[in-house]
Coordinates of C-alpha atoms in Angstrom, one line a residue:
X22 CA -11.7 -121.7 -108.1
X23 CA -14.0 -119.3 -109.9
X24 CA -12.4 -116.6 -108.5
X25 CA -9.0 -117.7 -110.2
X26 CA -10.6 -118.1 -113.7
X27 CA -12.5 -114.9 -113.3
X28 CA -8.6 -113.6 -112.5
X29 CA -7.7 -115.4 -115.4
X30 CA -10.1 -113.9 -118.1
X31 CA -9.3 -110.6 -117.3
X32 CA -6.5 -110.8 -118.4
X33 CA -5.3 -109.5 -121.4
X34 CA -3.9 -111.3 -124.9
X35 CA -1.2 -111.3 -126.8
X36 CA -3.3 -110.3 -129.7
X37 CA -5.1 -107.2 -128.0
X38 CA -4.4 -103.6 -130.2
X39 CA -3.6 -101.4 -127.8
X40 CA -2.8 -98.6 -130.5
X41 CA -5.5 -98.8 -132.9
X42 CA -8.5 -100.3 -130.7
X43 CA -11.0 -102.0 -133.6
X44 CA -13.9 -104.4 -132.8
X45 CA -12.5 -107.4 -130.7
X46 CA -11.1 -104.8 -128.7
X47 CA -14.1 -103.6 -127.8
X48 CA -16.0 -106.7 -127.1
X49 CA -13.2 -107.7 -124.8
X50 CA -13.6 -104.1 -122.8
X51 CA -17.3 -105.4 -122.4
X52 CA -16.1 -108.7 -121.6
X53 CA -14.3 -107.1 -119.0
X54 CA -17.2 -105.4 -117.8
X55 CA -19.1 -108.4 -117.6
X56 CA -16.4 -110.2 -115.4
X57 CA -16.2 -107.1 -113.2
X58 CA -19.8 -107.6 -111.7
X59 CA -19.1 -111.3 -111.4
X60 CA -16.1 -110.4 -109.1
X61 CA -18.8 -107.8 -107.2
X62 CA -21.0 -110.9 -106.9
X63 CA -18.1 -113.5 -105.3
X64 CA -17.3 -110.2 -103.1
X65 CA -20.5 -110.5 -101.4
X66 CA -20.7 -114.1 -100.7
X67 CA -16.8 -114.1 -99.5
X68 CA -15.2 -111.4 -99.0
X69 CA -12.3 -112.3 -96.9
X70 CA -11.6 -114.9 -99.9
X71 CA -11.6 -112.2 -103.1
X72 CA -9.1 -109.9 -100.4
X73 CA -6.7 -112.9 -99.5
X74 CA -7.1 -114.0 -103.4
X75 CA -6.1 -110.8 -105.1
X76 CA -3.8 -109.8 -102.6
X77 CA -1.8 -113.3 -103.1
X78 CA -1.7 -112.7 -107.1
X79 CA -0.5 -109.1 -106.4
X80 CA 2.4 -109.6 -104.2
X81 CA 3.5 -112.8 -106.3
X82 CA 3.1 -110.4 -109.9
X83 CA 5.3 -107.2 -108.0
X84 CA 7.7 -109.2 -106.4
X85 CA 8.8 -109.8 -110.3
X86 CA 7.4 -107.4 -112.5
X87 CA 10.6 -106.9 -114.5
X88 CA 11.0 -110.3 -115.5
X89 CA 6.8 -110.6 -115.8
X90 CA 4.8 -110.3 -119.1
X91 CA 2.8 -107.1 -119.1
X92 CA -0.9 -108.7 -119.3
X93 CA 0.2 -110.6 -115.9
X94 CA 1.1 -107.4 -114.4
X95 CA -1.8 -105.3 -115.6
X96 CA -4.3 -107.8 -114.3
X97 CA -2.8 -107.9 -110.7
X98 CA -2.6 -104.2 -110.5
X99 CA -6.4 -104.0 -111.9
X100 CA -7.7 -106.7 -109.4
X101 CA -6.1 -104.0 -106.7
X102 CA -8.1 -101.2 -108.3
X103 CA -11.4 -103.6 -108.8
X104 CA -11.3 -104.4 -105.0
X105 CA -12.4 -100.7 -104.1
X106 CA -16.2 -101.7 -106.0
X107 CA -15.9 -105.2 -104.8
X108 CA -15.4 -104.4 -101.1
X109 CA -17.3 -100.8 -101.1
X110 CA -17.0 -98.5 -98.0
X111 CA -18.5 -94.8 -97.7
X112 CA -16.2 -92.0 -99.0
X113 CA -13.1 -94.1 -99.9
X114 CA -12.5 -94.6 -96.3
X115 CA -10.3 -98.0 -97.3
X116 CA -7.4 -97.5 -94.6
X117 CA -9.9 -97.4 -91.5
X118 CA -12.7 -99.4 -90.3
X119 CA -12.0 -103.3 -90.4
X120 CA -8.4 -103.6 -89.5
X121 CA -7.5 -106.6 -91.7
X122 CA -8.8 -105.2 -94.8
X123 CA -7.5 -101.8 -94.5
X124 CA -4.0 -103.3 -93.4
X125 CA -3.7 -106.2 -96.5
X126 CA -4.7 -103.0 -99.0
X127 CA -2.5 -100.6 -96.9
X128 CA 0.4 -103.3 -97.8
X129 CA -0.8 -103.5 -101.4
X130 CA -0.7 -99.3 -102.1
X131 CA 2.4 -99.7 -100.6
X132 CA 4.1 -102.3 -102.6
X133 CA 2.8 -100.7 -106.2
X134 CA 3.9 -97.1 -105.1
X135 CA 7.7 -98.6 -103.9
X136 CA 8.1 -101.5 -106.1
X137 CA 9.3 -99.3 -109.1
X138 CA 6.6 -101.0 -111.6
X139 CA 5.3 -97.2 -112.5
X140 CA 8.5 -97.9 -115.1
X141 CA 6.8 -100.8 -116.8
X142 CA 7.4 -100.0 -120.6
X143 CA 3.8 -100.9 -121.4
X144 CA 0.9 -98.3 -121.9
X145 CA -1.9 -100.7 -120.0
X146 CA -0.1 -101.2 -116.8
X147 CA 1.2 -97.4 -116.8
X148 CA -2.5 -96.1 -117.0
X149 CA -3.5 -99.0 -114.6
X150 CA -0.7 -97.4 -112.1
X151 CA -1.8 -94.1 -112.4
X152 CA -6.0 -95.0 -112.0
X153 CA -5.0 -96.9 -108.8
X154 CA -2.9 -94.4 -106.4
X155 CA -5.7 -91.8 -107.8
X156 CA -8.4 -93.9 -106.3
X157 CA -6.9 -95.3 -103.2
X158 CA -6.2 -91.1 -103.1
X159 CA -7.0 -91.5 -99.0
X160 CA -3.7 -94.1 -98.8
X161 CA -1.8 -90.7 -98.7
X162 CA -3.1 -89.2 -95.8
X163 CA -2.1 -92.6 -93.5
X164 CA 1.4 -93.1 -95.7
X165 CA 2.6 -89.1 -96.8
X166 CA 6.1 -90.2 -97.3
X167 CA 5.2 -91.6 -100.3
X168 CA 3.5 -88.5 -101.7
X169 CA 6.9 -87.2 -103.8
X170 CA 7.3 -90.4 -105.4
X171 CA 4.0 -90.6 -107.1
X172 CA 4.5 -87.2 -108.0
X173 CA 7.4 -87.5 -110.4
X174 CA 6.1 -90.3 -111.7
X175 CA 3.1 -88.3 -112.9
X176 CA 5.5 -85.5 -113.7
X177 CA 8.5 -87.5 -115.9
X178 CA 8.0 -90.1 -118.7
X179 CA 6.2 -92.4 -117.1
X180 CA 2.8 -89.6 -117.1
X181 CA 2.6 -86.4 -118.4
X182 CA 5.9 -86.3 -121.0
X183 CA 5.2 -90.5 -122.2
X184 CA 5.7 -91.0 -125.4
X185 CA 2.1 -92.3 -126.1
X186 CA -0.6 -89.7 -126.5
X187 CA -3.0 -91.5 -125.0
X188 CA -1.0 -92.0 -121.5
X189 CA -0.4 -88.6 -121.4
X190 CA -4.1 -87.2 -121.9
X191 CA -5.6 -89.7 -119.5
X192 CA -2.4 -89.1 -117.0
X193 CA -3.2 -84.8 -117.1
X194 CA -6.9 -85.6 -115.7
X195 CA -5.8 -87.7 -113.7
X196 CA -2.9 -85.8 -112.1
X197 CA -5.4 -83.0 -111.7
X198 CA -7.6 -85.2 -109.2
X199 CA -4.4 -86.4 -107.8
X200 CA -3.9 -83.1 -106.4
X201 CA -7.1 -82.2 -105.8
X202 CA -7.7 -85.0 -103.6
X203 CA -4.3 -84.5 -101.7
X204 CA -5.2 -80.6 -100.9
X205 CA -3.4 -79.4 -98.3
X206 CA -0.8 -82.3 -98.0
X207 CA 0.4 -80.4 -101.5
X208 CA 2.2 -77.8 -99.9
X209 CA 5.5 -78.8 -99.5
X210 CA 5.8 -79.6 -103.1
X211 CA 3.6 -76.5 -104.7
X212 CA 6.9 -74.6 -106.4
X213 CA 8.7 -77.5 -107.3
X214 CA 5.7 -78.7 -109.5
X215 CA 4.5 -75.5 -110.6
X216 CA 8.3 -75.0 -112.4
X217 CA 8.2 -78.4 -113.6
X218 CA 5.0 -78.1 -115.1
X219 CA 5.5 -74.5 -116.8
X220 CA 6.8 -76.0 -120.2
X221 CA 3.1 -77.7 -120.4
X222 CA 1.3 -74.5 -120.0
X223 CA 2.9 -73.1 -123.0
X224 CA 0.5 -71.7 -125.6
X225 CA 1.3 -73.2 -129.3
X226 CA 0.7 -70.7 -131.5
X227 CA -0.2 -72.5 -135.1
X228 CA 3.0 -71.1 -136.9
X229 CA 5.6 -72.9 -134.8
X230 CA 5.2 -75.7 -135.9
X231 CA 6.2 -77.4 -132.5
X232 CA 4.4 -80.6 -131.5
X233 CA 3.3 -79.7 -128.0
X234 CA 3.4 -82.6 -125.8
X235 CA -0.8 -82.2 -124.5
X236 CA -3.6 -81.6 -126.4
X237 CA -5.3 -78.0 -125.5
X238 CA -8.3 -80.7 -123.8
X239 CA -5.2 -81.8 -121.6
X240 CA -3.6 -78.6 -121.1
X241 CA -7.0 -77.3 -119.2
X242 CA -6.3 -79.8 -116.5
X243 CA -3.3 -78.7 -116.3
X244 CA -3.7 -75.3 -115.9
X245 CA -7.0 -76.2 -113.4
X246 CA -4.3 -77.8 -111.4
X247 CA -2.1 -75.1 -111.3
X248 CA -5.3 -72.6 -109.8
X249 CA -5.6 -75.2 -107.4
X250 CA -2.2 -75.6 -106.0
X251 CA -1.8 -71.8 -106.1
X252 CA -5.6 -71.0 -104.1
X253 CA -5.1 -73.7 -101.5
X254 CA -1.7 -73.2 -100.6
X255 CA -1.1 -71.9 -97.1
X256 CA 1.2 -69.1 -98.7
X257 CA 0.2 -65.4 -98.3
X258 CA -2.2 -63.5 -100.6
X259 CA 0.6 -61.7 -101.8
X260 CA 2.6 -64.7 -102.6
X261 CA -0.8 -66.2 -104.1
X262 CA -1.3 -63.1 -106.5
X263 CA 2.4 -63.1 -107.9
X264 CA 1.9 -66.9 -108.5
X265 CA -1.2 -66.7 -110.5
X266 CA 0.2 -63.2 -112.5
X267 CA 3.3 -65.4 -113.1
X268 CA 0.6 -68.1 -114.6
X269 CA -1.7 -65.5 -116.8
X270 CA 0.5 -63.1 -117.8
X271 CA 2.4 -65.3 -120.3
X272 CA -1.4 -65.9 -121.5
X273 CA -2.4 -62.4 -121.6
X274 CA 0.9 -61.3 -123.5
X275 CA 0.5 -63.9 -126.2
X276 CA -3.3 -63.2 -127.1
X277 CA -2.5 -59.5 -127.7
X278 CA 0.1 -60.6 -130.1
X279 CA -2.4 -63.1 -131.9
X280 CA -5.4 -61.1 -131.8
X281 CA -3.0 -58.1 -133.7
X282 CA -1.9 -61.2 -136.3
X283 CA -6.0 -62.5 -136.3
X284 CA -6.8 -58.7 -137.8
X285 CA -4.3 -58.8 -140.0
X286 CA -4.7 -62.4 -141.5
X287 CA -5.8 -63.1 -145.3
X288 CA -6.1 -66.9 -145.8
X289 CA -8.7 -68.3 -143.9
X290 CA -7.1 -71.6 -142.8
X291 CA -4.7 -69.2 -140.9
X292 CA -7.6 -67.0 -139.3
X293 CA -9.2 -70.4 -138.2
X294 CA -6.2 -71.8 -136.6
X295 CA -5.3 -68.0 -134.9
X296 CA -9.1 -67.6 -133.2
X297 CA -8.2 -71.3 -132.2
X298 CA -5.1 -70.4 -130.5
X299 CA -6.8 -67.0 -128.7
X300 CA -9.9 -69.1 -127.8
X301 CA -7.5 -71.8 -126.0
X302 CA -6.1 -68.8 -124.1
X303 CA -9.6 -67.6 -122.6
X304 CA -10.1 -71.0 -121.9
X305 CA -6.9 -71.6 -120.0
X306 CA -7.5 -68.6 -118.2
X307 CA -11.2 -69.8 -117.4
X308 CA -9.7 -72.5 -116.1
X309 CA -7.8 -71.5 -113.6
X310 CA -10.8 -69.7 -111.9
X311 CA -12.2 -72.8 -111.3
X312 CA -10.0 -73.6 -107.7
X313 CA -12.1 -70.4 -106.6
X314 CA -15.9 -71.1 -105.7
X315 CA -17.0 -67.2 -105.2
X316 CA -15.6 -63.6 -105.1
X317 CA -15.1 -64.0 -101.2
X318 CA -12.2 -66.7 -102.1
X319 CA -10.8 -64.6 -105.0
X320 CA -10.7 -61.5 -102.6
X321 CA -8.7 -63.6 -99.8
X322 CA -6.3 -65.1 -102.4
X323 CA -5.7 -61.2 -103.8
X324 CA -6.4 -62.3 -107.5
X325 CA -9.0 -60.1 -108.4
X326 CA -7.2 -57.6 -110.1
X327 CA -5.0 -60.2 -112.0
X328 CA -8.5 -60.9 -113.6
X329 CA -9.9 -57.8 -114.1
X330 CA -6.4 -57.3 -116.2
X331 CA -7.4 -61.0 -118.1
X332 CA -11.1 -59.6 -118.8
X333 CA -9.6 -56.3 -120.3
X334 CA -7.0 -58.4 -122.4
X335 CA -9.8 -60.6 -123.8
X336 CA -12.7 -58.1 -124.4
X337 CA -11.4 -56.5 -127.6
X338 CA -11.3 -60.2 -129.0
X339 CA -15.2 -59.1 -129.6
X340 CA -14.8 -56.7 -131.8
X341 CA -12.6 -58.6 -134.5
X342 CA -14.6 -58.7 -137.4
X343 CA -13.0 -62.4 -137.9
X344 CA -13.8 -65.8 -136.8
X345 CA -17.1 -64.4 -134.7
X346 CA -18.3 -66.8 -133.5
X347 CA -15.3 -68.7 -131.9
X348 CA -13.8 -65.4 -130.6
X349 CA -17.5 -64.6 -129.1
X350 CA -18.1 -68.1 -127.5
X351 CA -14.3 -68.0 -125.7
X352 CA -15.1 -64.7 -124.0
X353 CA -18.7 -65.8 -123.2
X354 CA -17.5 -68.6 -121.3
X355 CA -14.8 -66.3 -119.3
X356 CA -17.6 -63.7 -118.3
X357 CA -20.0 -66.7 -117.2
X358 CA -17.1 -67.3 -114.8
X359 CA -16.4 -63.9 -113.7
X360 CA -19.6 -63.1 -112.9
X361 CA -18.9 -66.2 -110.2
X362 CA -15.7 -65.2 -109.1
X363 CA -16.1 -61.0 -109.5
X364 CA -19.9 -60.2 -108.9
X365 CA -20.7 -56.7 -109.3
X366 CA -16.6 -56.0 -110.5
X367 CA -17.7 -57.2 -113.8
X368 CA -20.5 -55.2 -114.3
X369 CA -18.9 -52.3 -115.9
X370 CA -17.8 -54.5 -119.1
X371 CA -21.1 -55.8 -119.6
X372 CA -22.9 -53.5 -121.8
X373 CA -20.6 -52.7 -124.1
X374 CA -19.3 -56.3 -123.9
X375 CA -23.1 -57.2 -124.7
X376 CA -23.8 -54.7 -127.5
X377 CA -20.5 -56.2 -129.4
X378 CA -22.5 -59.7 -129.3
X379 CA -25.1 -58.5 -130.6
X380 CA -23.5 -57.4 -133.9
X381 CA -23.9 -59.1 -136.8
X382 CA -25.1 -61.9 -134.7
X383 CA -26.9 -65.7 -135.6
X384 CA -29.2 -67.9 -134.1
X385 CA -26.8 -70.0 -132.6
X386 CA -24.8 -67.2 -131.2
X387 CA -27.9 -65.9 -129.1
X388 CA -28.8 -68.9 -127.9
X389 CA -25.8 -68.7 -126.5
X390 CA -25.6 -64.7 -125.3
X391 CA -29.0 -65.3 -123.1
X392 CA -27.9 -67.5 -120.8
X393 CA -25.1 -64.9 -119.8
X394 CA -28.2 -62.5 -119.2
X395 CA -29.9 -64.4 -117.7
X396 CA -27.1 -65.1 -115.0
X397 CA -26.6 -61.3 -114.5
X398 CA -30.0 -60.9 -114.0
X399 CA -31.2 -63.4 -111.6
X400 CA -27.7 -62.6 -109.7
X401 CA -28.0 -58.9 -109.4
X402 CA -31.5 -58.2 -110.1
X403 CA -32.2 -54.3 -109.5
X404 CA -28.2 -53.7 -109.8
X405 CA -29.1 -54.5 -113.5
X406 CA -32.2 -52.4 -114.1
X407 CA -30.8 -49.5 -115.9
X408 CA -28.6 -51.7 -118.1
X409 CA -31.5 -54.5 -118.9
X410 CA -33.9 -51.5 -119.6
X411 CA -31.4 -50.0 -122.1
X412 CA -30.6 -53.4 -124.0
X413 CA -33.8 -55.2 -124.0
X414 CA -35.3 -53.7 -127.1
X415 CA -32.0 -54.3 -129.3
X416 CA -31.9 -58.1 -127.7
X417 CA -35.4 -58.2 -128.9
X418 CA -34.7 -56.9 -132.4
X419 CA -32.0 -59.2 -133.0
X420 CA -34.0 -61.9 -131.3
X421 CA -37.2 -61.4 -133.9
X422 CA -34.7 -61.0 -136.4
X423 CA -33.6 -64.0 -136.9
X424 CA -36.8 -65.6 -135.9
X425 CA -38.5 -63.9 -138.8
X426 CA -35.3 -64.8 -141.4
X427 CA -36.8 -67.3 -144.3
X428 CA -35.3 -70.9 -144.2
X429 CA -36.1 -73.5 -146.6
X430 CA -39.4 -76.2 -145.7
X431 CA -36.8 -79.1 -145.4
X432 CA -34.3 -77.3 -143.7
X433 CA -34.4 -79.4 -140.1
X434 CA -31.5 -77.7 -138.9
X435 CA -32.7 -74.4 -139.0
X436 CA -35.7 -75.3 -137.4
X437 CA -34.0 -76.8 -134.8
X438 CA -32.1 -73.8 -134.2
X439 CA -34.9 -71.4 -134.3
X440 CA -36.9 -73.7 -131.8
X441 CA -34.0 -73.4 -129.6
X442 CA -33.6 -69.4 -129.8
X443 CA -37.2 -69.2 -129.3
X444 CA -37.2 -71.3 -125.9
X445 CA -33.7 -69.4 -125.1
X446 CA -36.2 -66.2 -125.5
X447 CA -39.1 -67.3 -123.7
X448 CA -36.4 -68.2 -120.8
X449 CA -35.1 -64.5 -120.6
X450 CA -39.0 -63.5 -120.5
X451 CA -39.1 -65.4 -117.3
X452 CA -36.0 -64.8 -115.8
X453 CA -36.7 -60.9 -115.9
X454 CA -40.4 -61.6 -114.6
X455 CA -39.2 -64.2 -111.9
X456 CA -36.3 -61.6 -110.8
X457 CA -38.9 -59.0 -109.9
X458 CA -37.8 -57.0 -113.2
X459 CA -41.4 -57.0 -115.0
X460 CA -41.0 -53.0 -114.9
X461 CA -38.2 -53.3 -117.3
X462 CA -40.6 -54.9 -120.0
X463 CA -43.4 -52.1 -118.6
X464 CA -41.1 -49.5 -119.4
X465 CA -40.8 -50.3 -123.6
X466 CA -43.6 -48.5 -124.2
X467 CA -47.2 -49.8 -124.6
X468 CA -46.3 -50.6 -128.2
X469 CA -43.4 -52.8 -127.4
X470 CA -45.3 -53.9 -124.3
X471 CA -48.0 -55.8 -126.7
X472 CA -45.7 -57.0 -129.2
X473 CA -43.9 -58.8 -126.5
X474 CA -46.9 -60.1 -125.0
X475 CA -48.1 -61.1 -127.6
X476 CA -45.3 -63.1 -128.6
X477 CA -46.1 -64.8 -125.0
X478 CA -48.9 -65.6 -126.4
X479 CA -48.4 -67.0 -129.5
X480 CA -45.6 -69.6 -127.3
X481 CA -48.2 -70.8 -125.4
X482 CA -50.7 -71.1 -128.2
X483 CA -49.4 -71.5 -131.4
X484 CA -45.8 -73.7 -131.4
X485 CA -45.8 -77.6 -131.0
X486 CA -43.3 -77.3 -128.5
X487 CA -44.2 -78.2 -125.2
X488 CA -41.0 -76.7 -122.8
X489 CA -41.5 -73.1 -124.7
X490 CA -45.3 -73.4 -124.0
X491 CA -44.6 -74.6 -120.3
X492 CA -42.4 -71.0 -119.9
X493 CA -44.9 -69.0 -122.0
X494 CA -48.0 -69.8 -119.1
X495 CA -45.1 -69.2 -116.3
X496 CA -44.8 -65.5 -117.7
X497 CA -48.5 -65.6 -117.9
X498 CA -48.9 -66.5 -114.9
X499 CA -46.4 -63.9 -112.9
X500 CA -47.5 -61.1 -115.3
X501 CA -51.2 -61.8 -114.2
X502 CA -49.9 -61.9 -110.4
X503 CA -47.7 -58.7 -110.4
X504 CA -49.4 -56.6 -113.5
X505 CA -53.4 -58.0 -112.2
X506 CA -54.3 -55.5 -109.9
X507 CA -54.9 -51.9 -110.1
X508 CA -51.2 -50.9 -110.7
X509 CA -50.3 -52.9 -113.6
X510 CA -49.9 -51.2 -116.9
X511 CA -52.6 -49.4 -118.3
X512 CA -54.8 -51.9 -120.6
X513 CA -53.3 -55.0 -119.0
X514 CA -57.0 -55.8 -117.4
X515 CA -58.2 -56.2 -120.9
X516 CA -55.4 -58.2 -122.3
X517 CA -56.0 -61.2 -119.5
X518 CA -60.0 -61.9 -120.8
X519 CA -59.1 -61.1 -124.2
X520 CA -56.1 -62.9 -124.8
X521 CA -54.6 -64.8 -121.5
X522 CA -57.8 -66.5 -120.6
X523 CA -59.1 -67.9 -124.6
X524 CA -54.8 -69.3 -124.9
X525 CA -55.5 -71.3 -121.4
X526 CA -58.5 -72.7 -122.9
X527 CA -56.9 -73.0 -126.9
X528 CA -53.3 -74.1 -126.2
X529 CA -55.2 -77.9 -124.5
X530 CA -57.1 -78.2 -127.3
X531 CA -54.9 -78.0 -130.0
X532 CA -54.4 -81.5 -131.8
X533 CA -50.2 -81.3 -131.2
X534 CA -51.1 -81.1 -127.6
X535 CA -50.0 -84.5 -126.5
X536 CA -50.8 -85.6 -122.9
X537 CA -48.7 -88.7 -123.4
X538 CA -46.1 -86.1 -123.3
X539 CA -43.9 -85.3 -120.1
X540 CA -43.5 -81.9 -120.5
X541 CA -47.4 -81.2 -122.4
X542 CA -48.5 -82.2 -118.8
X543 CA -46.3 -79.5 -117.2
X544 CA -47.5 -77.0 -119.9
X545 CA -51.0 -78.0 -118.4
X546 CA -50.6 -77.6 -115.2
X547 CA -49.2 -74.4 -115.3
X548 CA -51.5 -73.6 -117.8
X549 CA -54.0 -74.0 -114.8
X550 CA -51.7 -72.3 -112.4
X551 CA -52.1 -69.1 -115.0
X552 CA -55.9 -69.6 -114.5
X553 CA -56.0 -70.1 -110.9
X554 CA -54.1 -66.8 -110.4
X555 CA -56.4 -64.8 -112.6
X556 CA -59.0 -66.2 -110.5
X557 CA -57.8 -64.9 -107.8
X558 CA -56.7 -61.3 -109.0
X559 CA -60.2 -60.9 -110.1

């Protein structure tokens, strides 16, 4: 009897806005919730019950869901997808182990993927389809047959071309971890959907004026689901390599074309939307890279060169002297995943790639560059040297730069963002000391040498900010290990007593120090690290 009203109050009213969700909405999404865990409860005490319950209200509901109101329907498909939390088993292994329950929610995935309800002309029981074959995913492997039918209805009206917005966004992620899931079971339908889906991958350029049917946040799943059916196909690495050309070309054609309209635009609405448009494109392209894990699977696939072409396409986007700063971060993004999927390949476009970034650059836009150094330097360490040695200065320049710009007392934004450039700093400090690289900072010169340790210092010492002061004694603390002995830089030995050992002993004392603090208690304790190794270099 409970189990029936909690079936009951799940279900949806007549009243509920399923277009413009407000209040009441909400507090009946929580209600939902609420009635959820109850369900999980009456699960544990009988489970047999909740299975026999649900799975009479679901055949009764699909037997006559044409001539059934929508809420009734909706409900007995969510009870099916509830059932997967309420009866949980270890890796969405539903269709084995305990014969009775496999078989009763073998009959159910069978029922909802034959019965024709994907065709319901109602929003919440499309989406409620579409959430249920993706998590019953495993129903596939023991029922394949059914594989093609699911697949148009992701692919037609009912999914990725419905005429609500909101059915098609949810239904592109979705699709995407449809076809994820099914992996190799994909292959005899790979060129079918790839042709269906082309009209989706279409770059909208803002002076068309067309309405594309997915949002460029949707379009990325769509285009990660492309990569994927492309990589793990069982087809050749030629084949493989003509497939994802015939994917990024049209990409690659396009952004030459905008990036030649970006340089020419006047009115500023129009550069915004352009640098949009080209950043979408490095981001589609991105994308796709994401069905490889490293350059061993981009190698076997023969795709490396069809990037190599993307990264030479996209590269001159950094020297437009428009929209910076979305042009900068789109190409950022794409060598962050090149330097996965290429390695060393992409080391040749690094420096002058770099020294473009660090034109005319802000805060924000360093914060963001380091992290890309960082990642080429812990990756390829000593393959790096001669390039690191030859940019650190000018990183450091623009770096101090910024920090040493005026900003107004109440100006918490700026703050903020200096804070964060500063830790972003102190991180590439100790990713080039951590990497075994300290001879690129011994190499500056003895005058640049000093006025980067001292800036050391001053983190550890001077700024309330307990993460930058926890990195600062890391340096310390290296520096003293690999620069402490008779090989380290000339006038190093001095530096330790006269400036190392007072900040270990000024930097706990300060009043912002705040042991109540997480990360002050880090700072301490590699504070004392930093000691402890100067103790034993002595």
């Amino acid at each position: 009897a409970i189990m029936l009203a909690v079936m009951k109050k799940l279900t949806y009213d007549e009243e509920y806005n399923f277009e413009n969700e407000g209040e009441d909405e909400a507090m009946f999404v929580e209600y939902r919730k609420q009635l959820k865990l109850l369900l999980d409860r009456l699960a544990q005490v009988s489970p047999e019950l909740l299975l026999a319950s649900v799975r009479r209200v679901f055949n009764t509901t699909l037997q006559n869901w044409q001539t059934t109101r929508f809420m009734e329907v909706e409900v007995a498909i969510r009870l099916l997808y509830m059932l997967a939390e309420a009866l949980p088993v270890s890796h969405g292994a539903h269709f084995s182990g305990d014969v009775t329950k496999a078989t009763a929610l073998q009959d159910m995935m069978r029922t909802l993927v034959t019965s024709g309800v994907s065709a319901y002309q109602h929003t919440s029981v499309t989406l409620e389809f579409f959430e249920t074959v993706v998590r019953y995913e495993k129903f596939f492997a023991v029922e394949p047959q059914h594989i093609p039918t699911v697949l148009m209805a992701f692919l037609d009206h009912r999914g990725l071309r419905h005429t609500s917005p909101k059915v098609r966004s949810r239904t592109a992620y979705l699709f995407s971890r449809f076809v994820k899931s099914l992996n190799k079971q994909m292959n005899p339908f790979i060129e079918d959907v790839l042709n269906r889906i082309q009209d989706l991958l279409e770059l909208s350029p803002p002076e068309n004026g067309y309405q594309a049917l997915l949002s460029s946040d949707d379009q990325l799943f769509i285009y990660e689901t492309a990569g994927v059916l492309i990589v793990n196909s069982e087809y050749s690495a030629e084949r493989k390599q003509v497939l994802m050309r015939n994917l990024l070309t049209p990409l690659m054609e396009k952004f030459k074309v905008l990036l030649e309209k970006l340089m020419m635009a006047q009115d500023e609405d129009r550069q915004m939307a352009l640098a949009d448009c080209l950043n979408h494109a490095v981001g589609f392209a991105s994308r796709t890279s994401k069905a490889f894990s490293n350059k061993q699977t981009v190698k076997q696939c023969g795709c490396s060169e069809v990037y190599l072409d993307c990264l030479q396409t996209f590269l001159p986007a950094l020297s437009c002297p428009l929209q910076k700063e979305v042009l900068r971060s789109g190409v950022r993004t794409f060598l962050h995943r090149m330097i996965i999927c290429l390695e060393e390949e992409v080391l040749p476009f690094i420096p002058s790639a770099s020294e473009h970034m660090l034109k005319d650059c802000e805060a924000k836009d360093l914060q963001e560059f380091i992290p890309l150094i960082n990642q080429i330097t812990a990756k390829f360490k000593t393959q790096v040297s001669p390039f690191l040695q030859q940019m650190f200065m000018p990183l450091l320049h623009a770096i101090f730069e910024v920090l040493l710009l005026p900003a107004e007392e109440n100006d918490q934004s700026a703050a903020l963002e200096k804070q964060m450039l500063r830790r972003s700093y102190f991180a590439f400090l100790q990713t080039v000391t951590g990497s075994g690289m300290s001879e690129v900072i011994a190499n500056q010169g003895a005058e640049n040498v000093e006025r980067v340790l001292f800036t050391v210092i001053q983190g550890a010492v001077d700024y309330p900010d307990p993460i930058a002061q926890k990195t600062c004694f890391i340096i310390l603390s290296k520096l003293v290990e690999l620069w402490g002995g008779k090989d380290g830089p000339v006038g190093f030995a001095d530096f330790v007593y006269k400036h190392i050992v007072p900040a270990c002993f000024l930097a706990p004392l300060k009043q912002t120090f705040d042991l109540a603090d997480a990360q002050t208690v880090l700072a301490l304790s590699e504070c004392a690290v930093t000691l402890k190794t100067i103790h034993l270099k002595r």
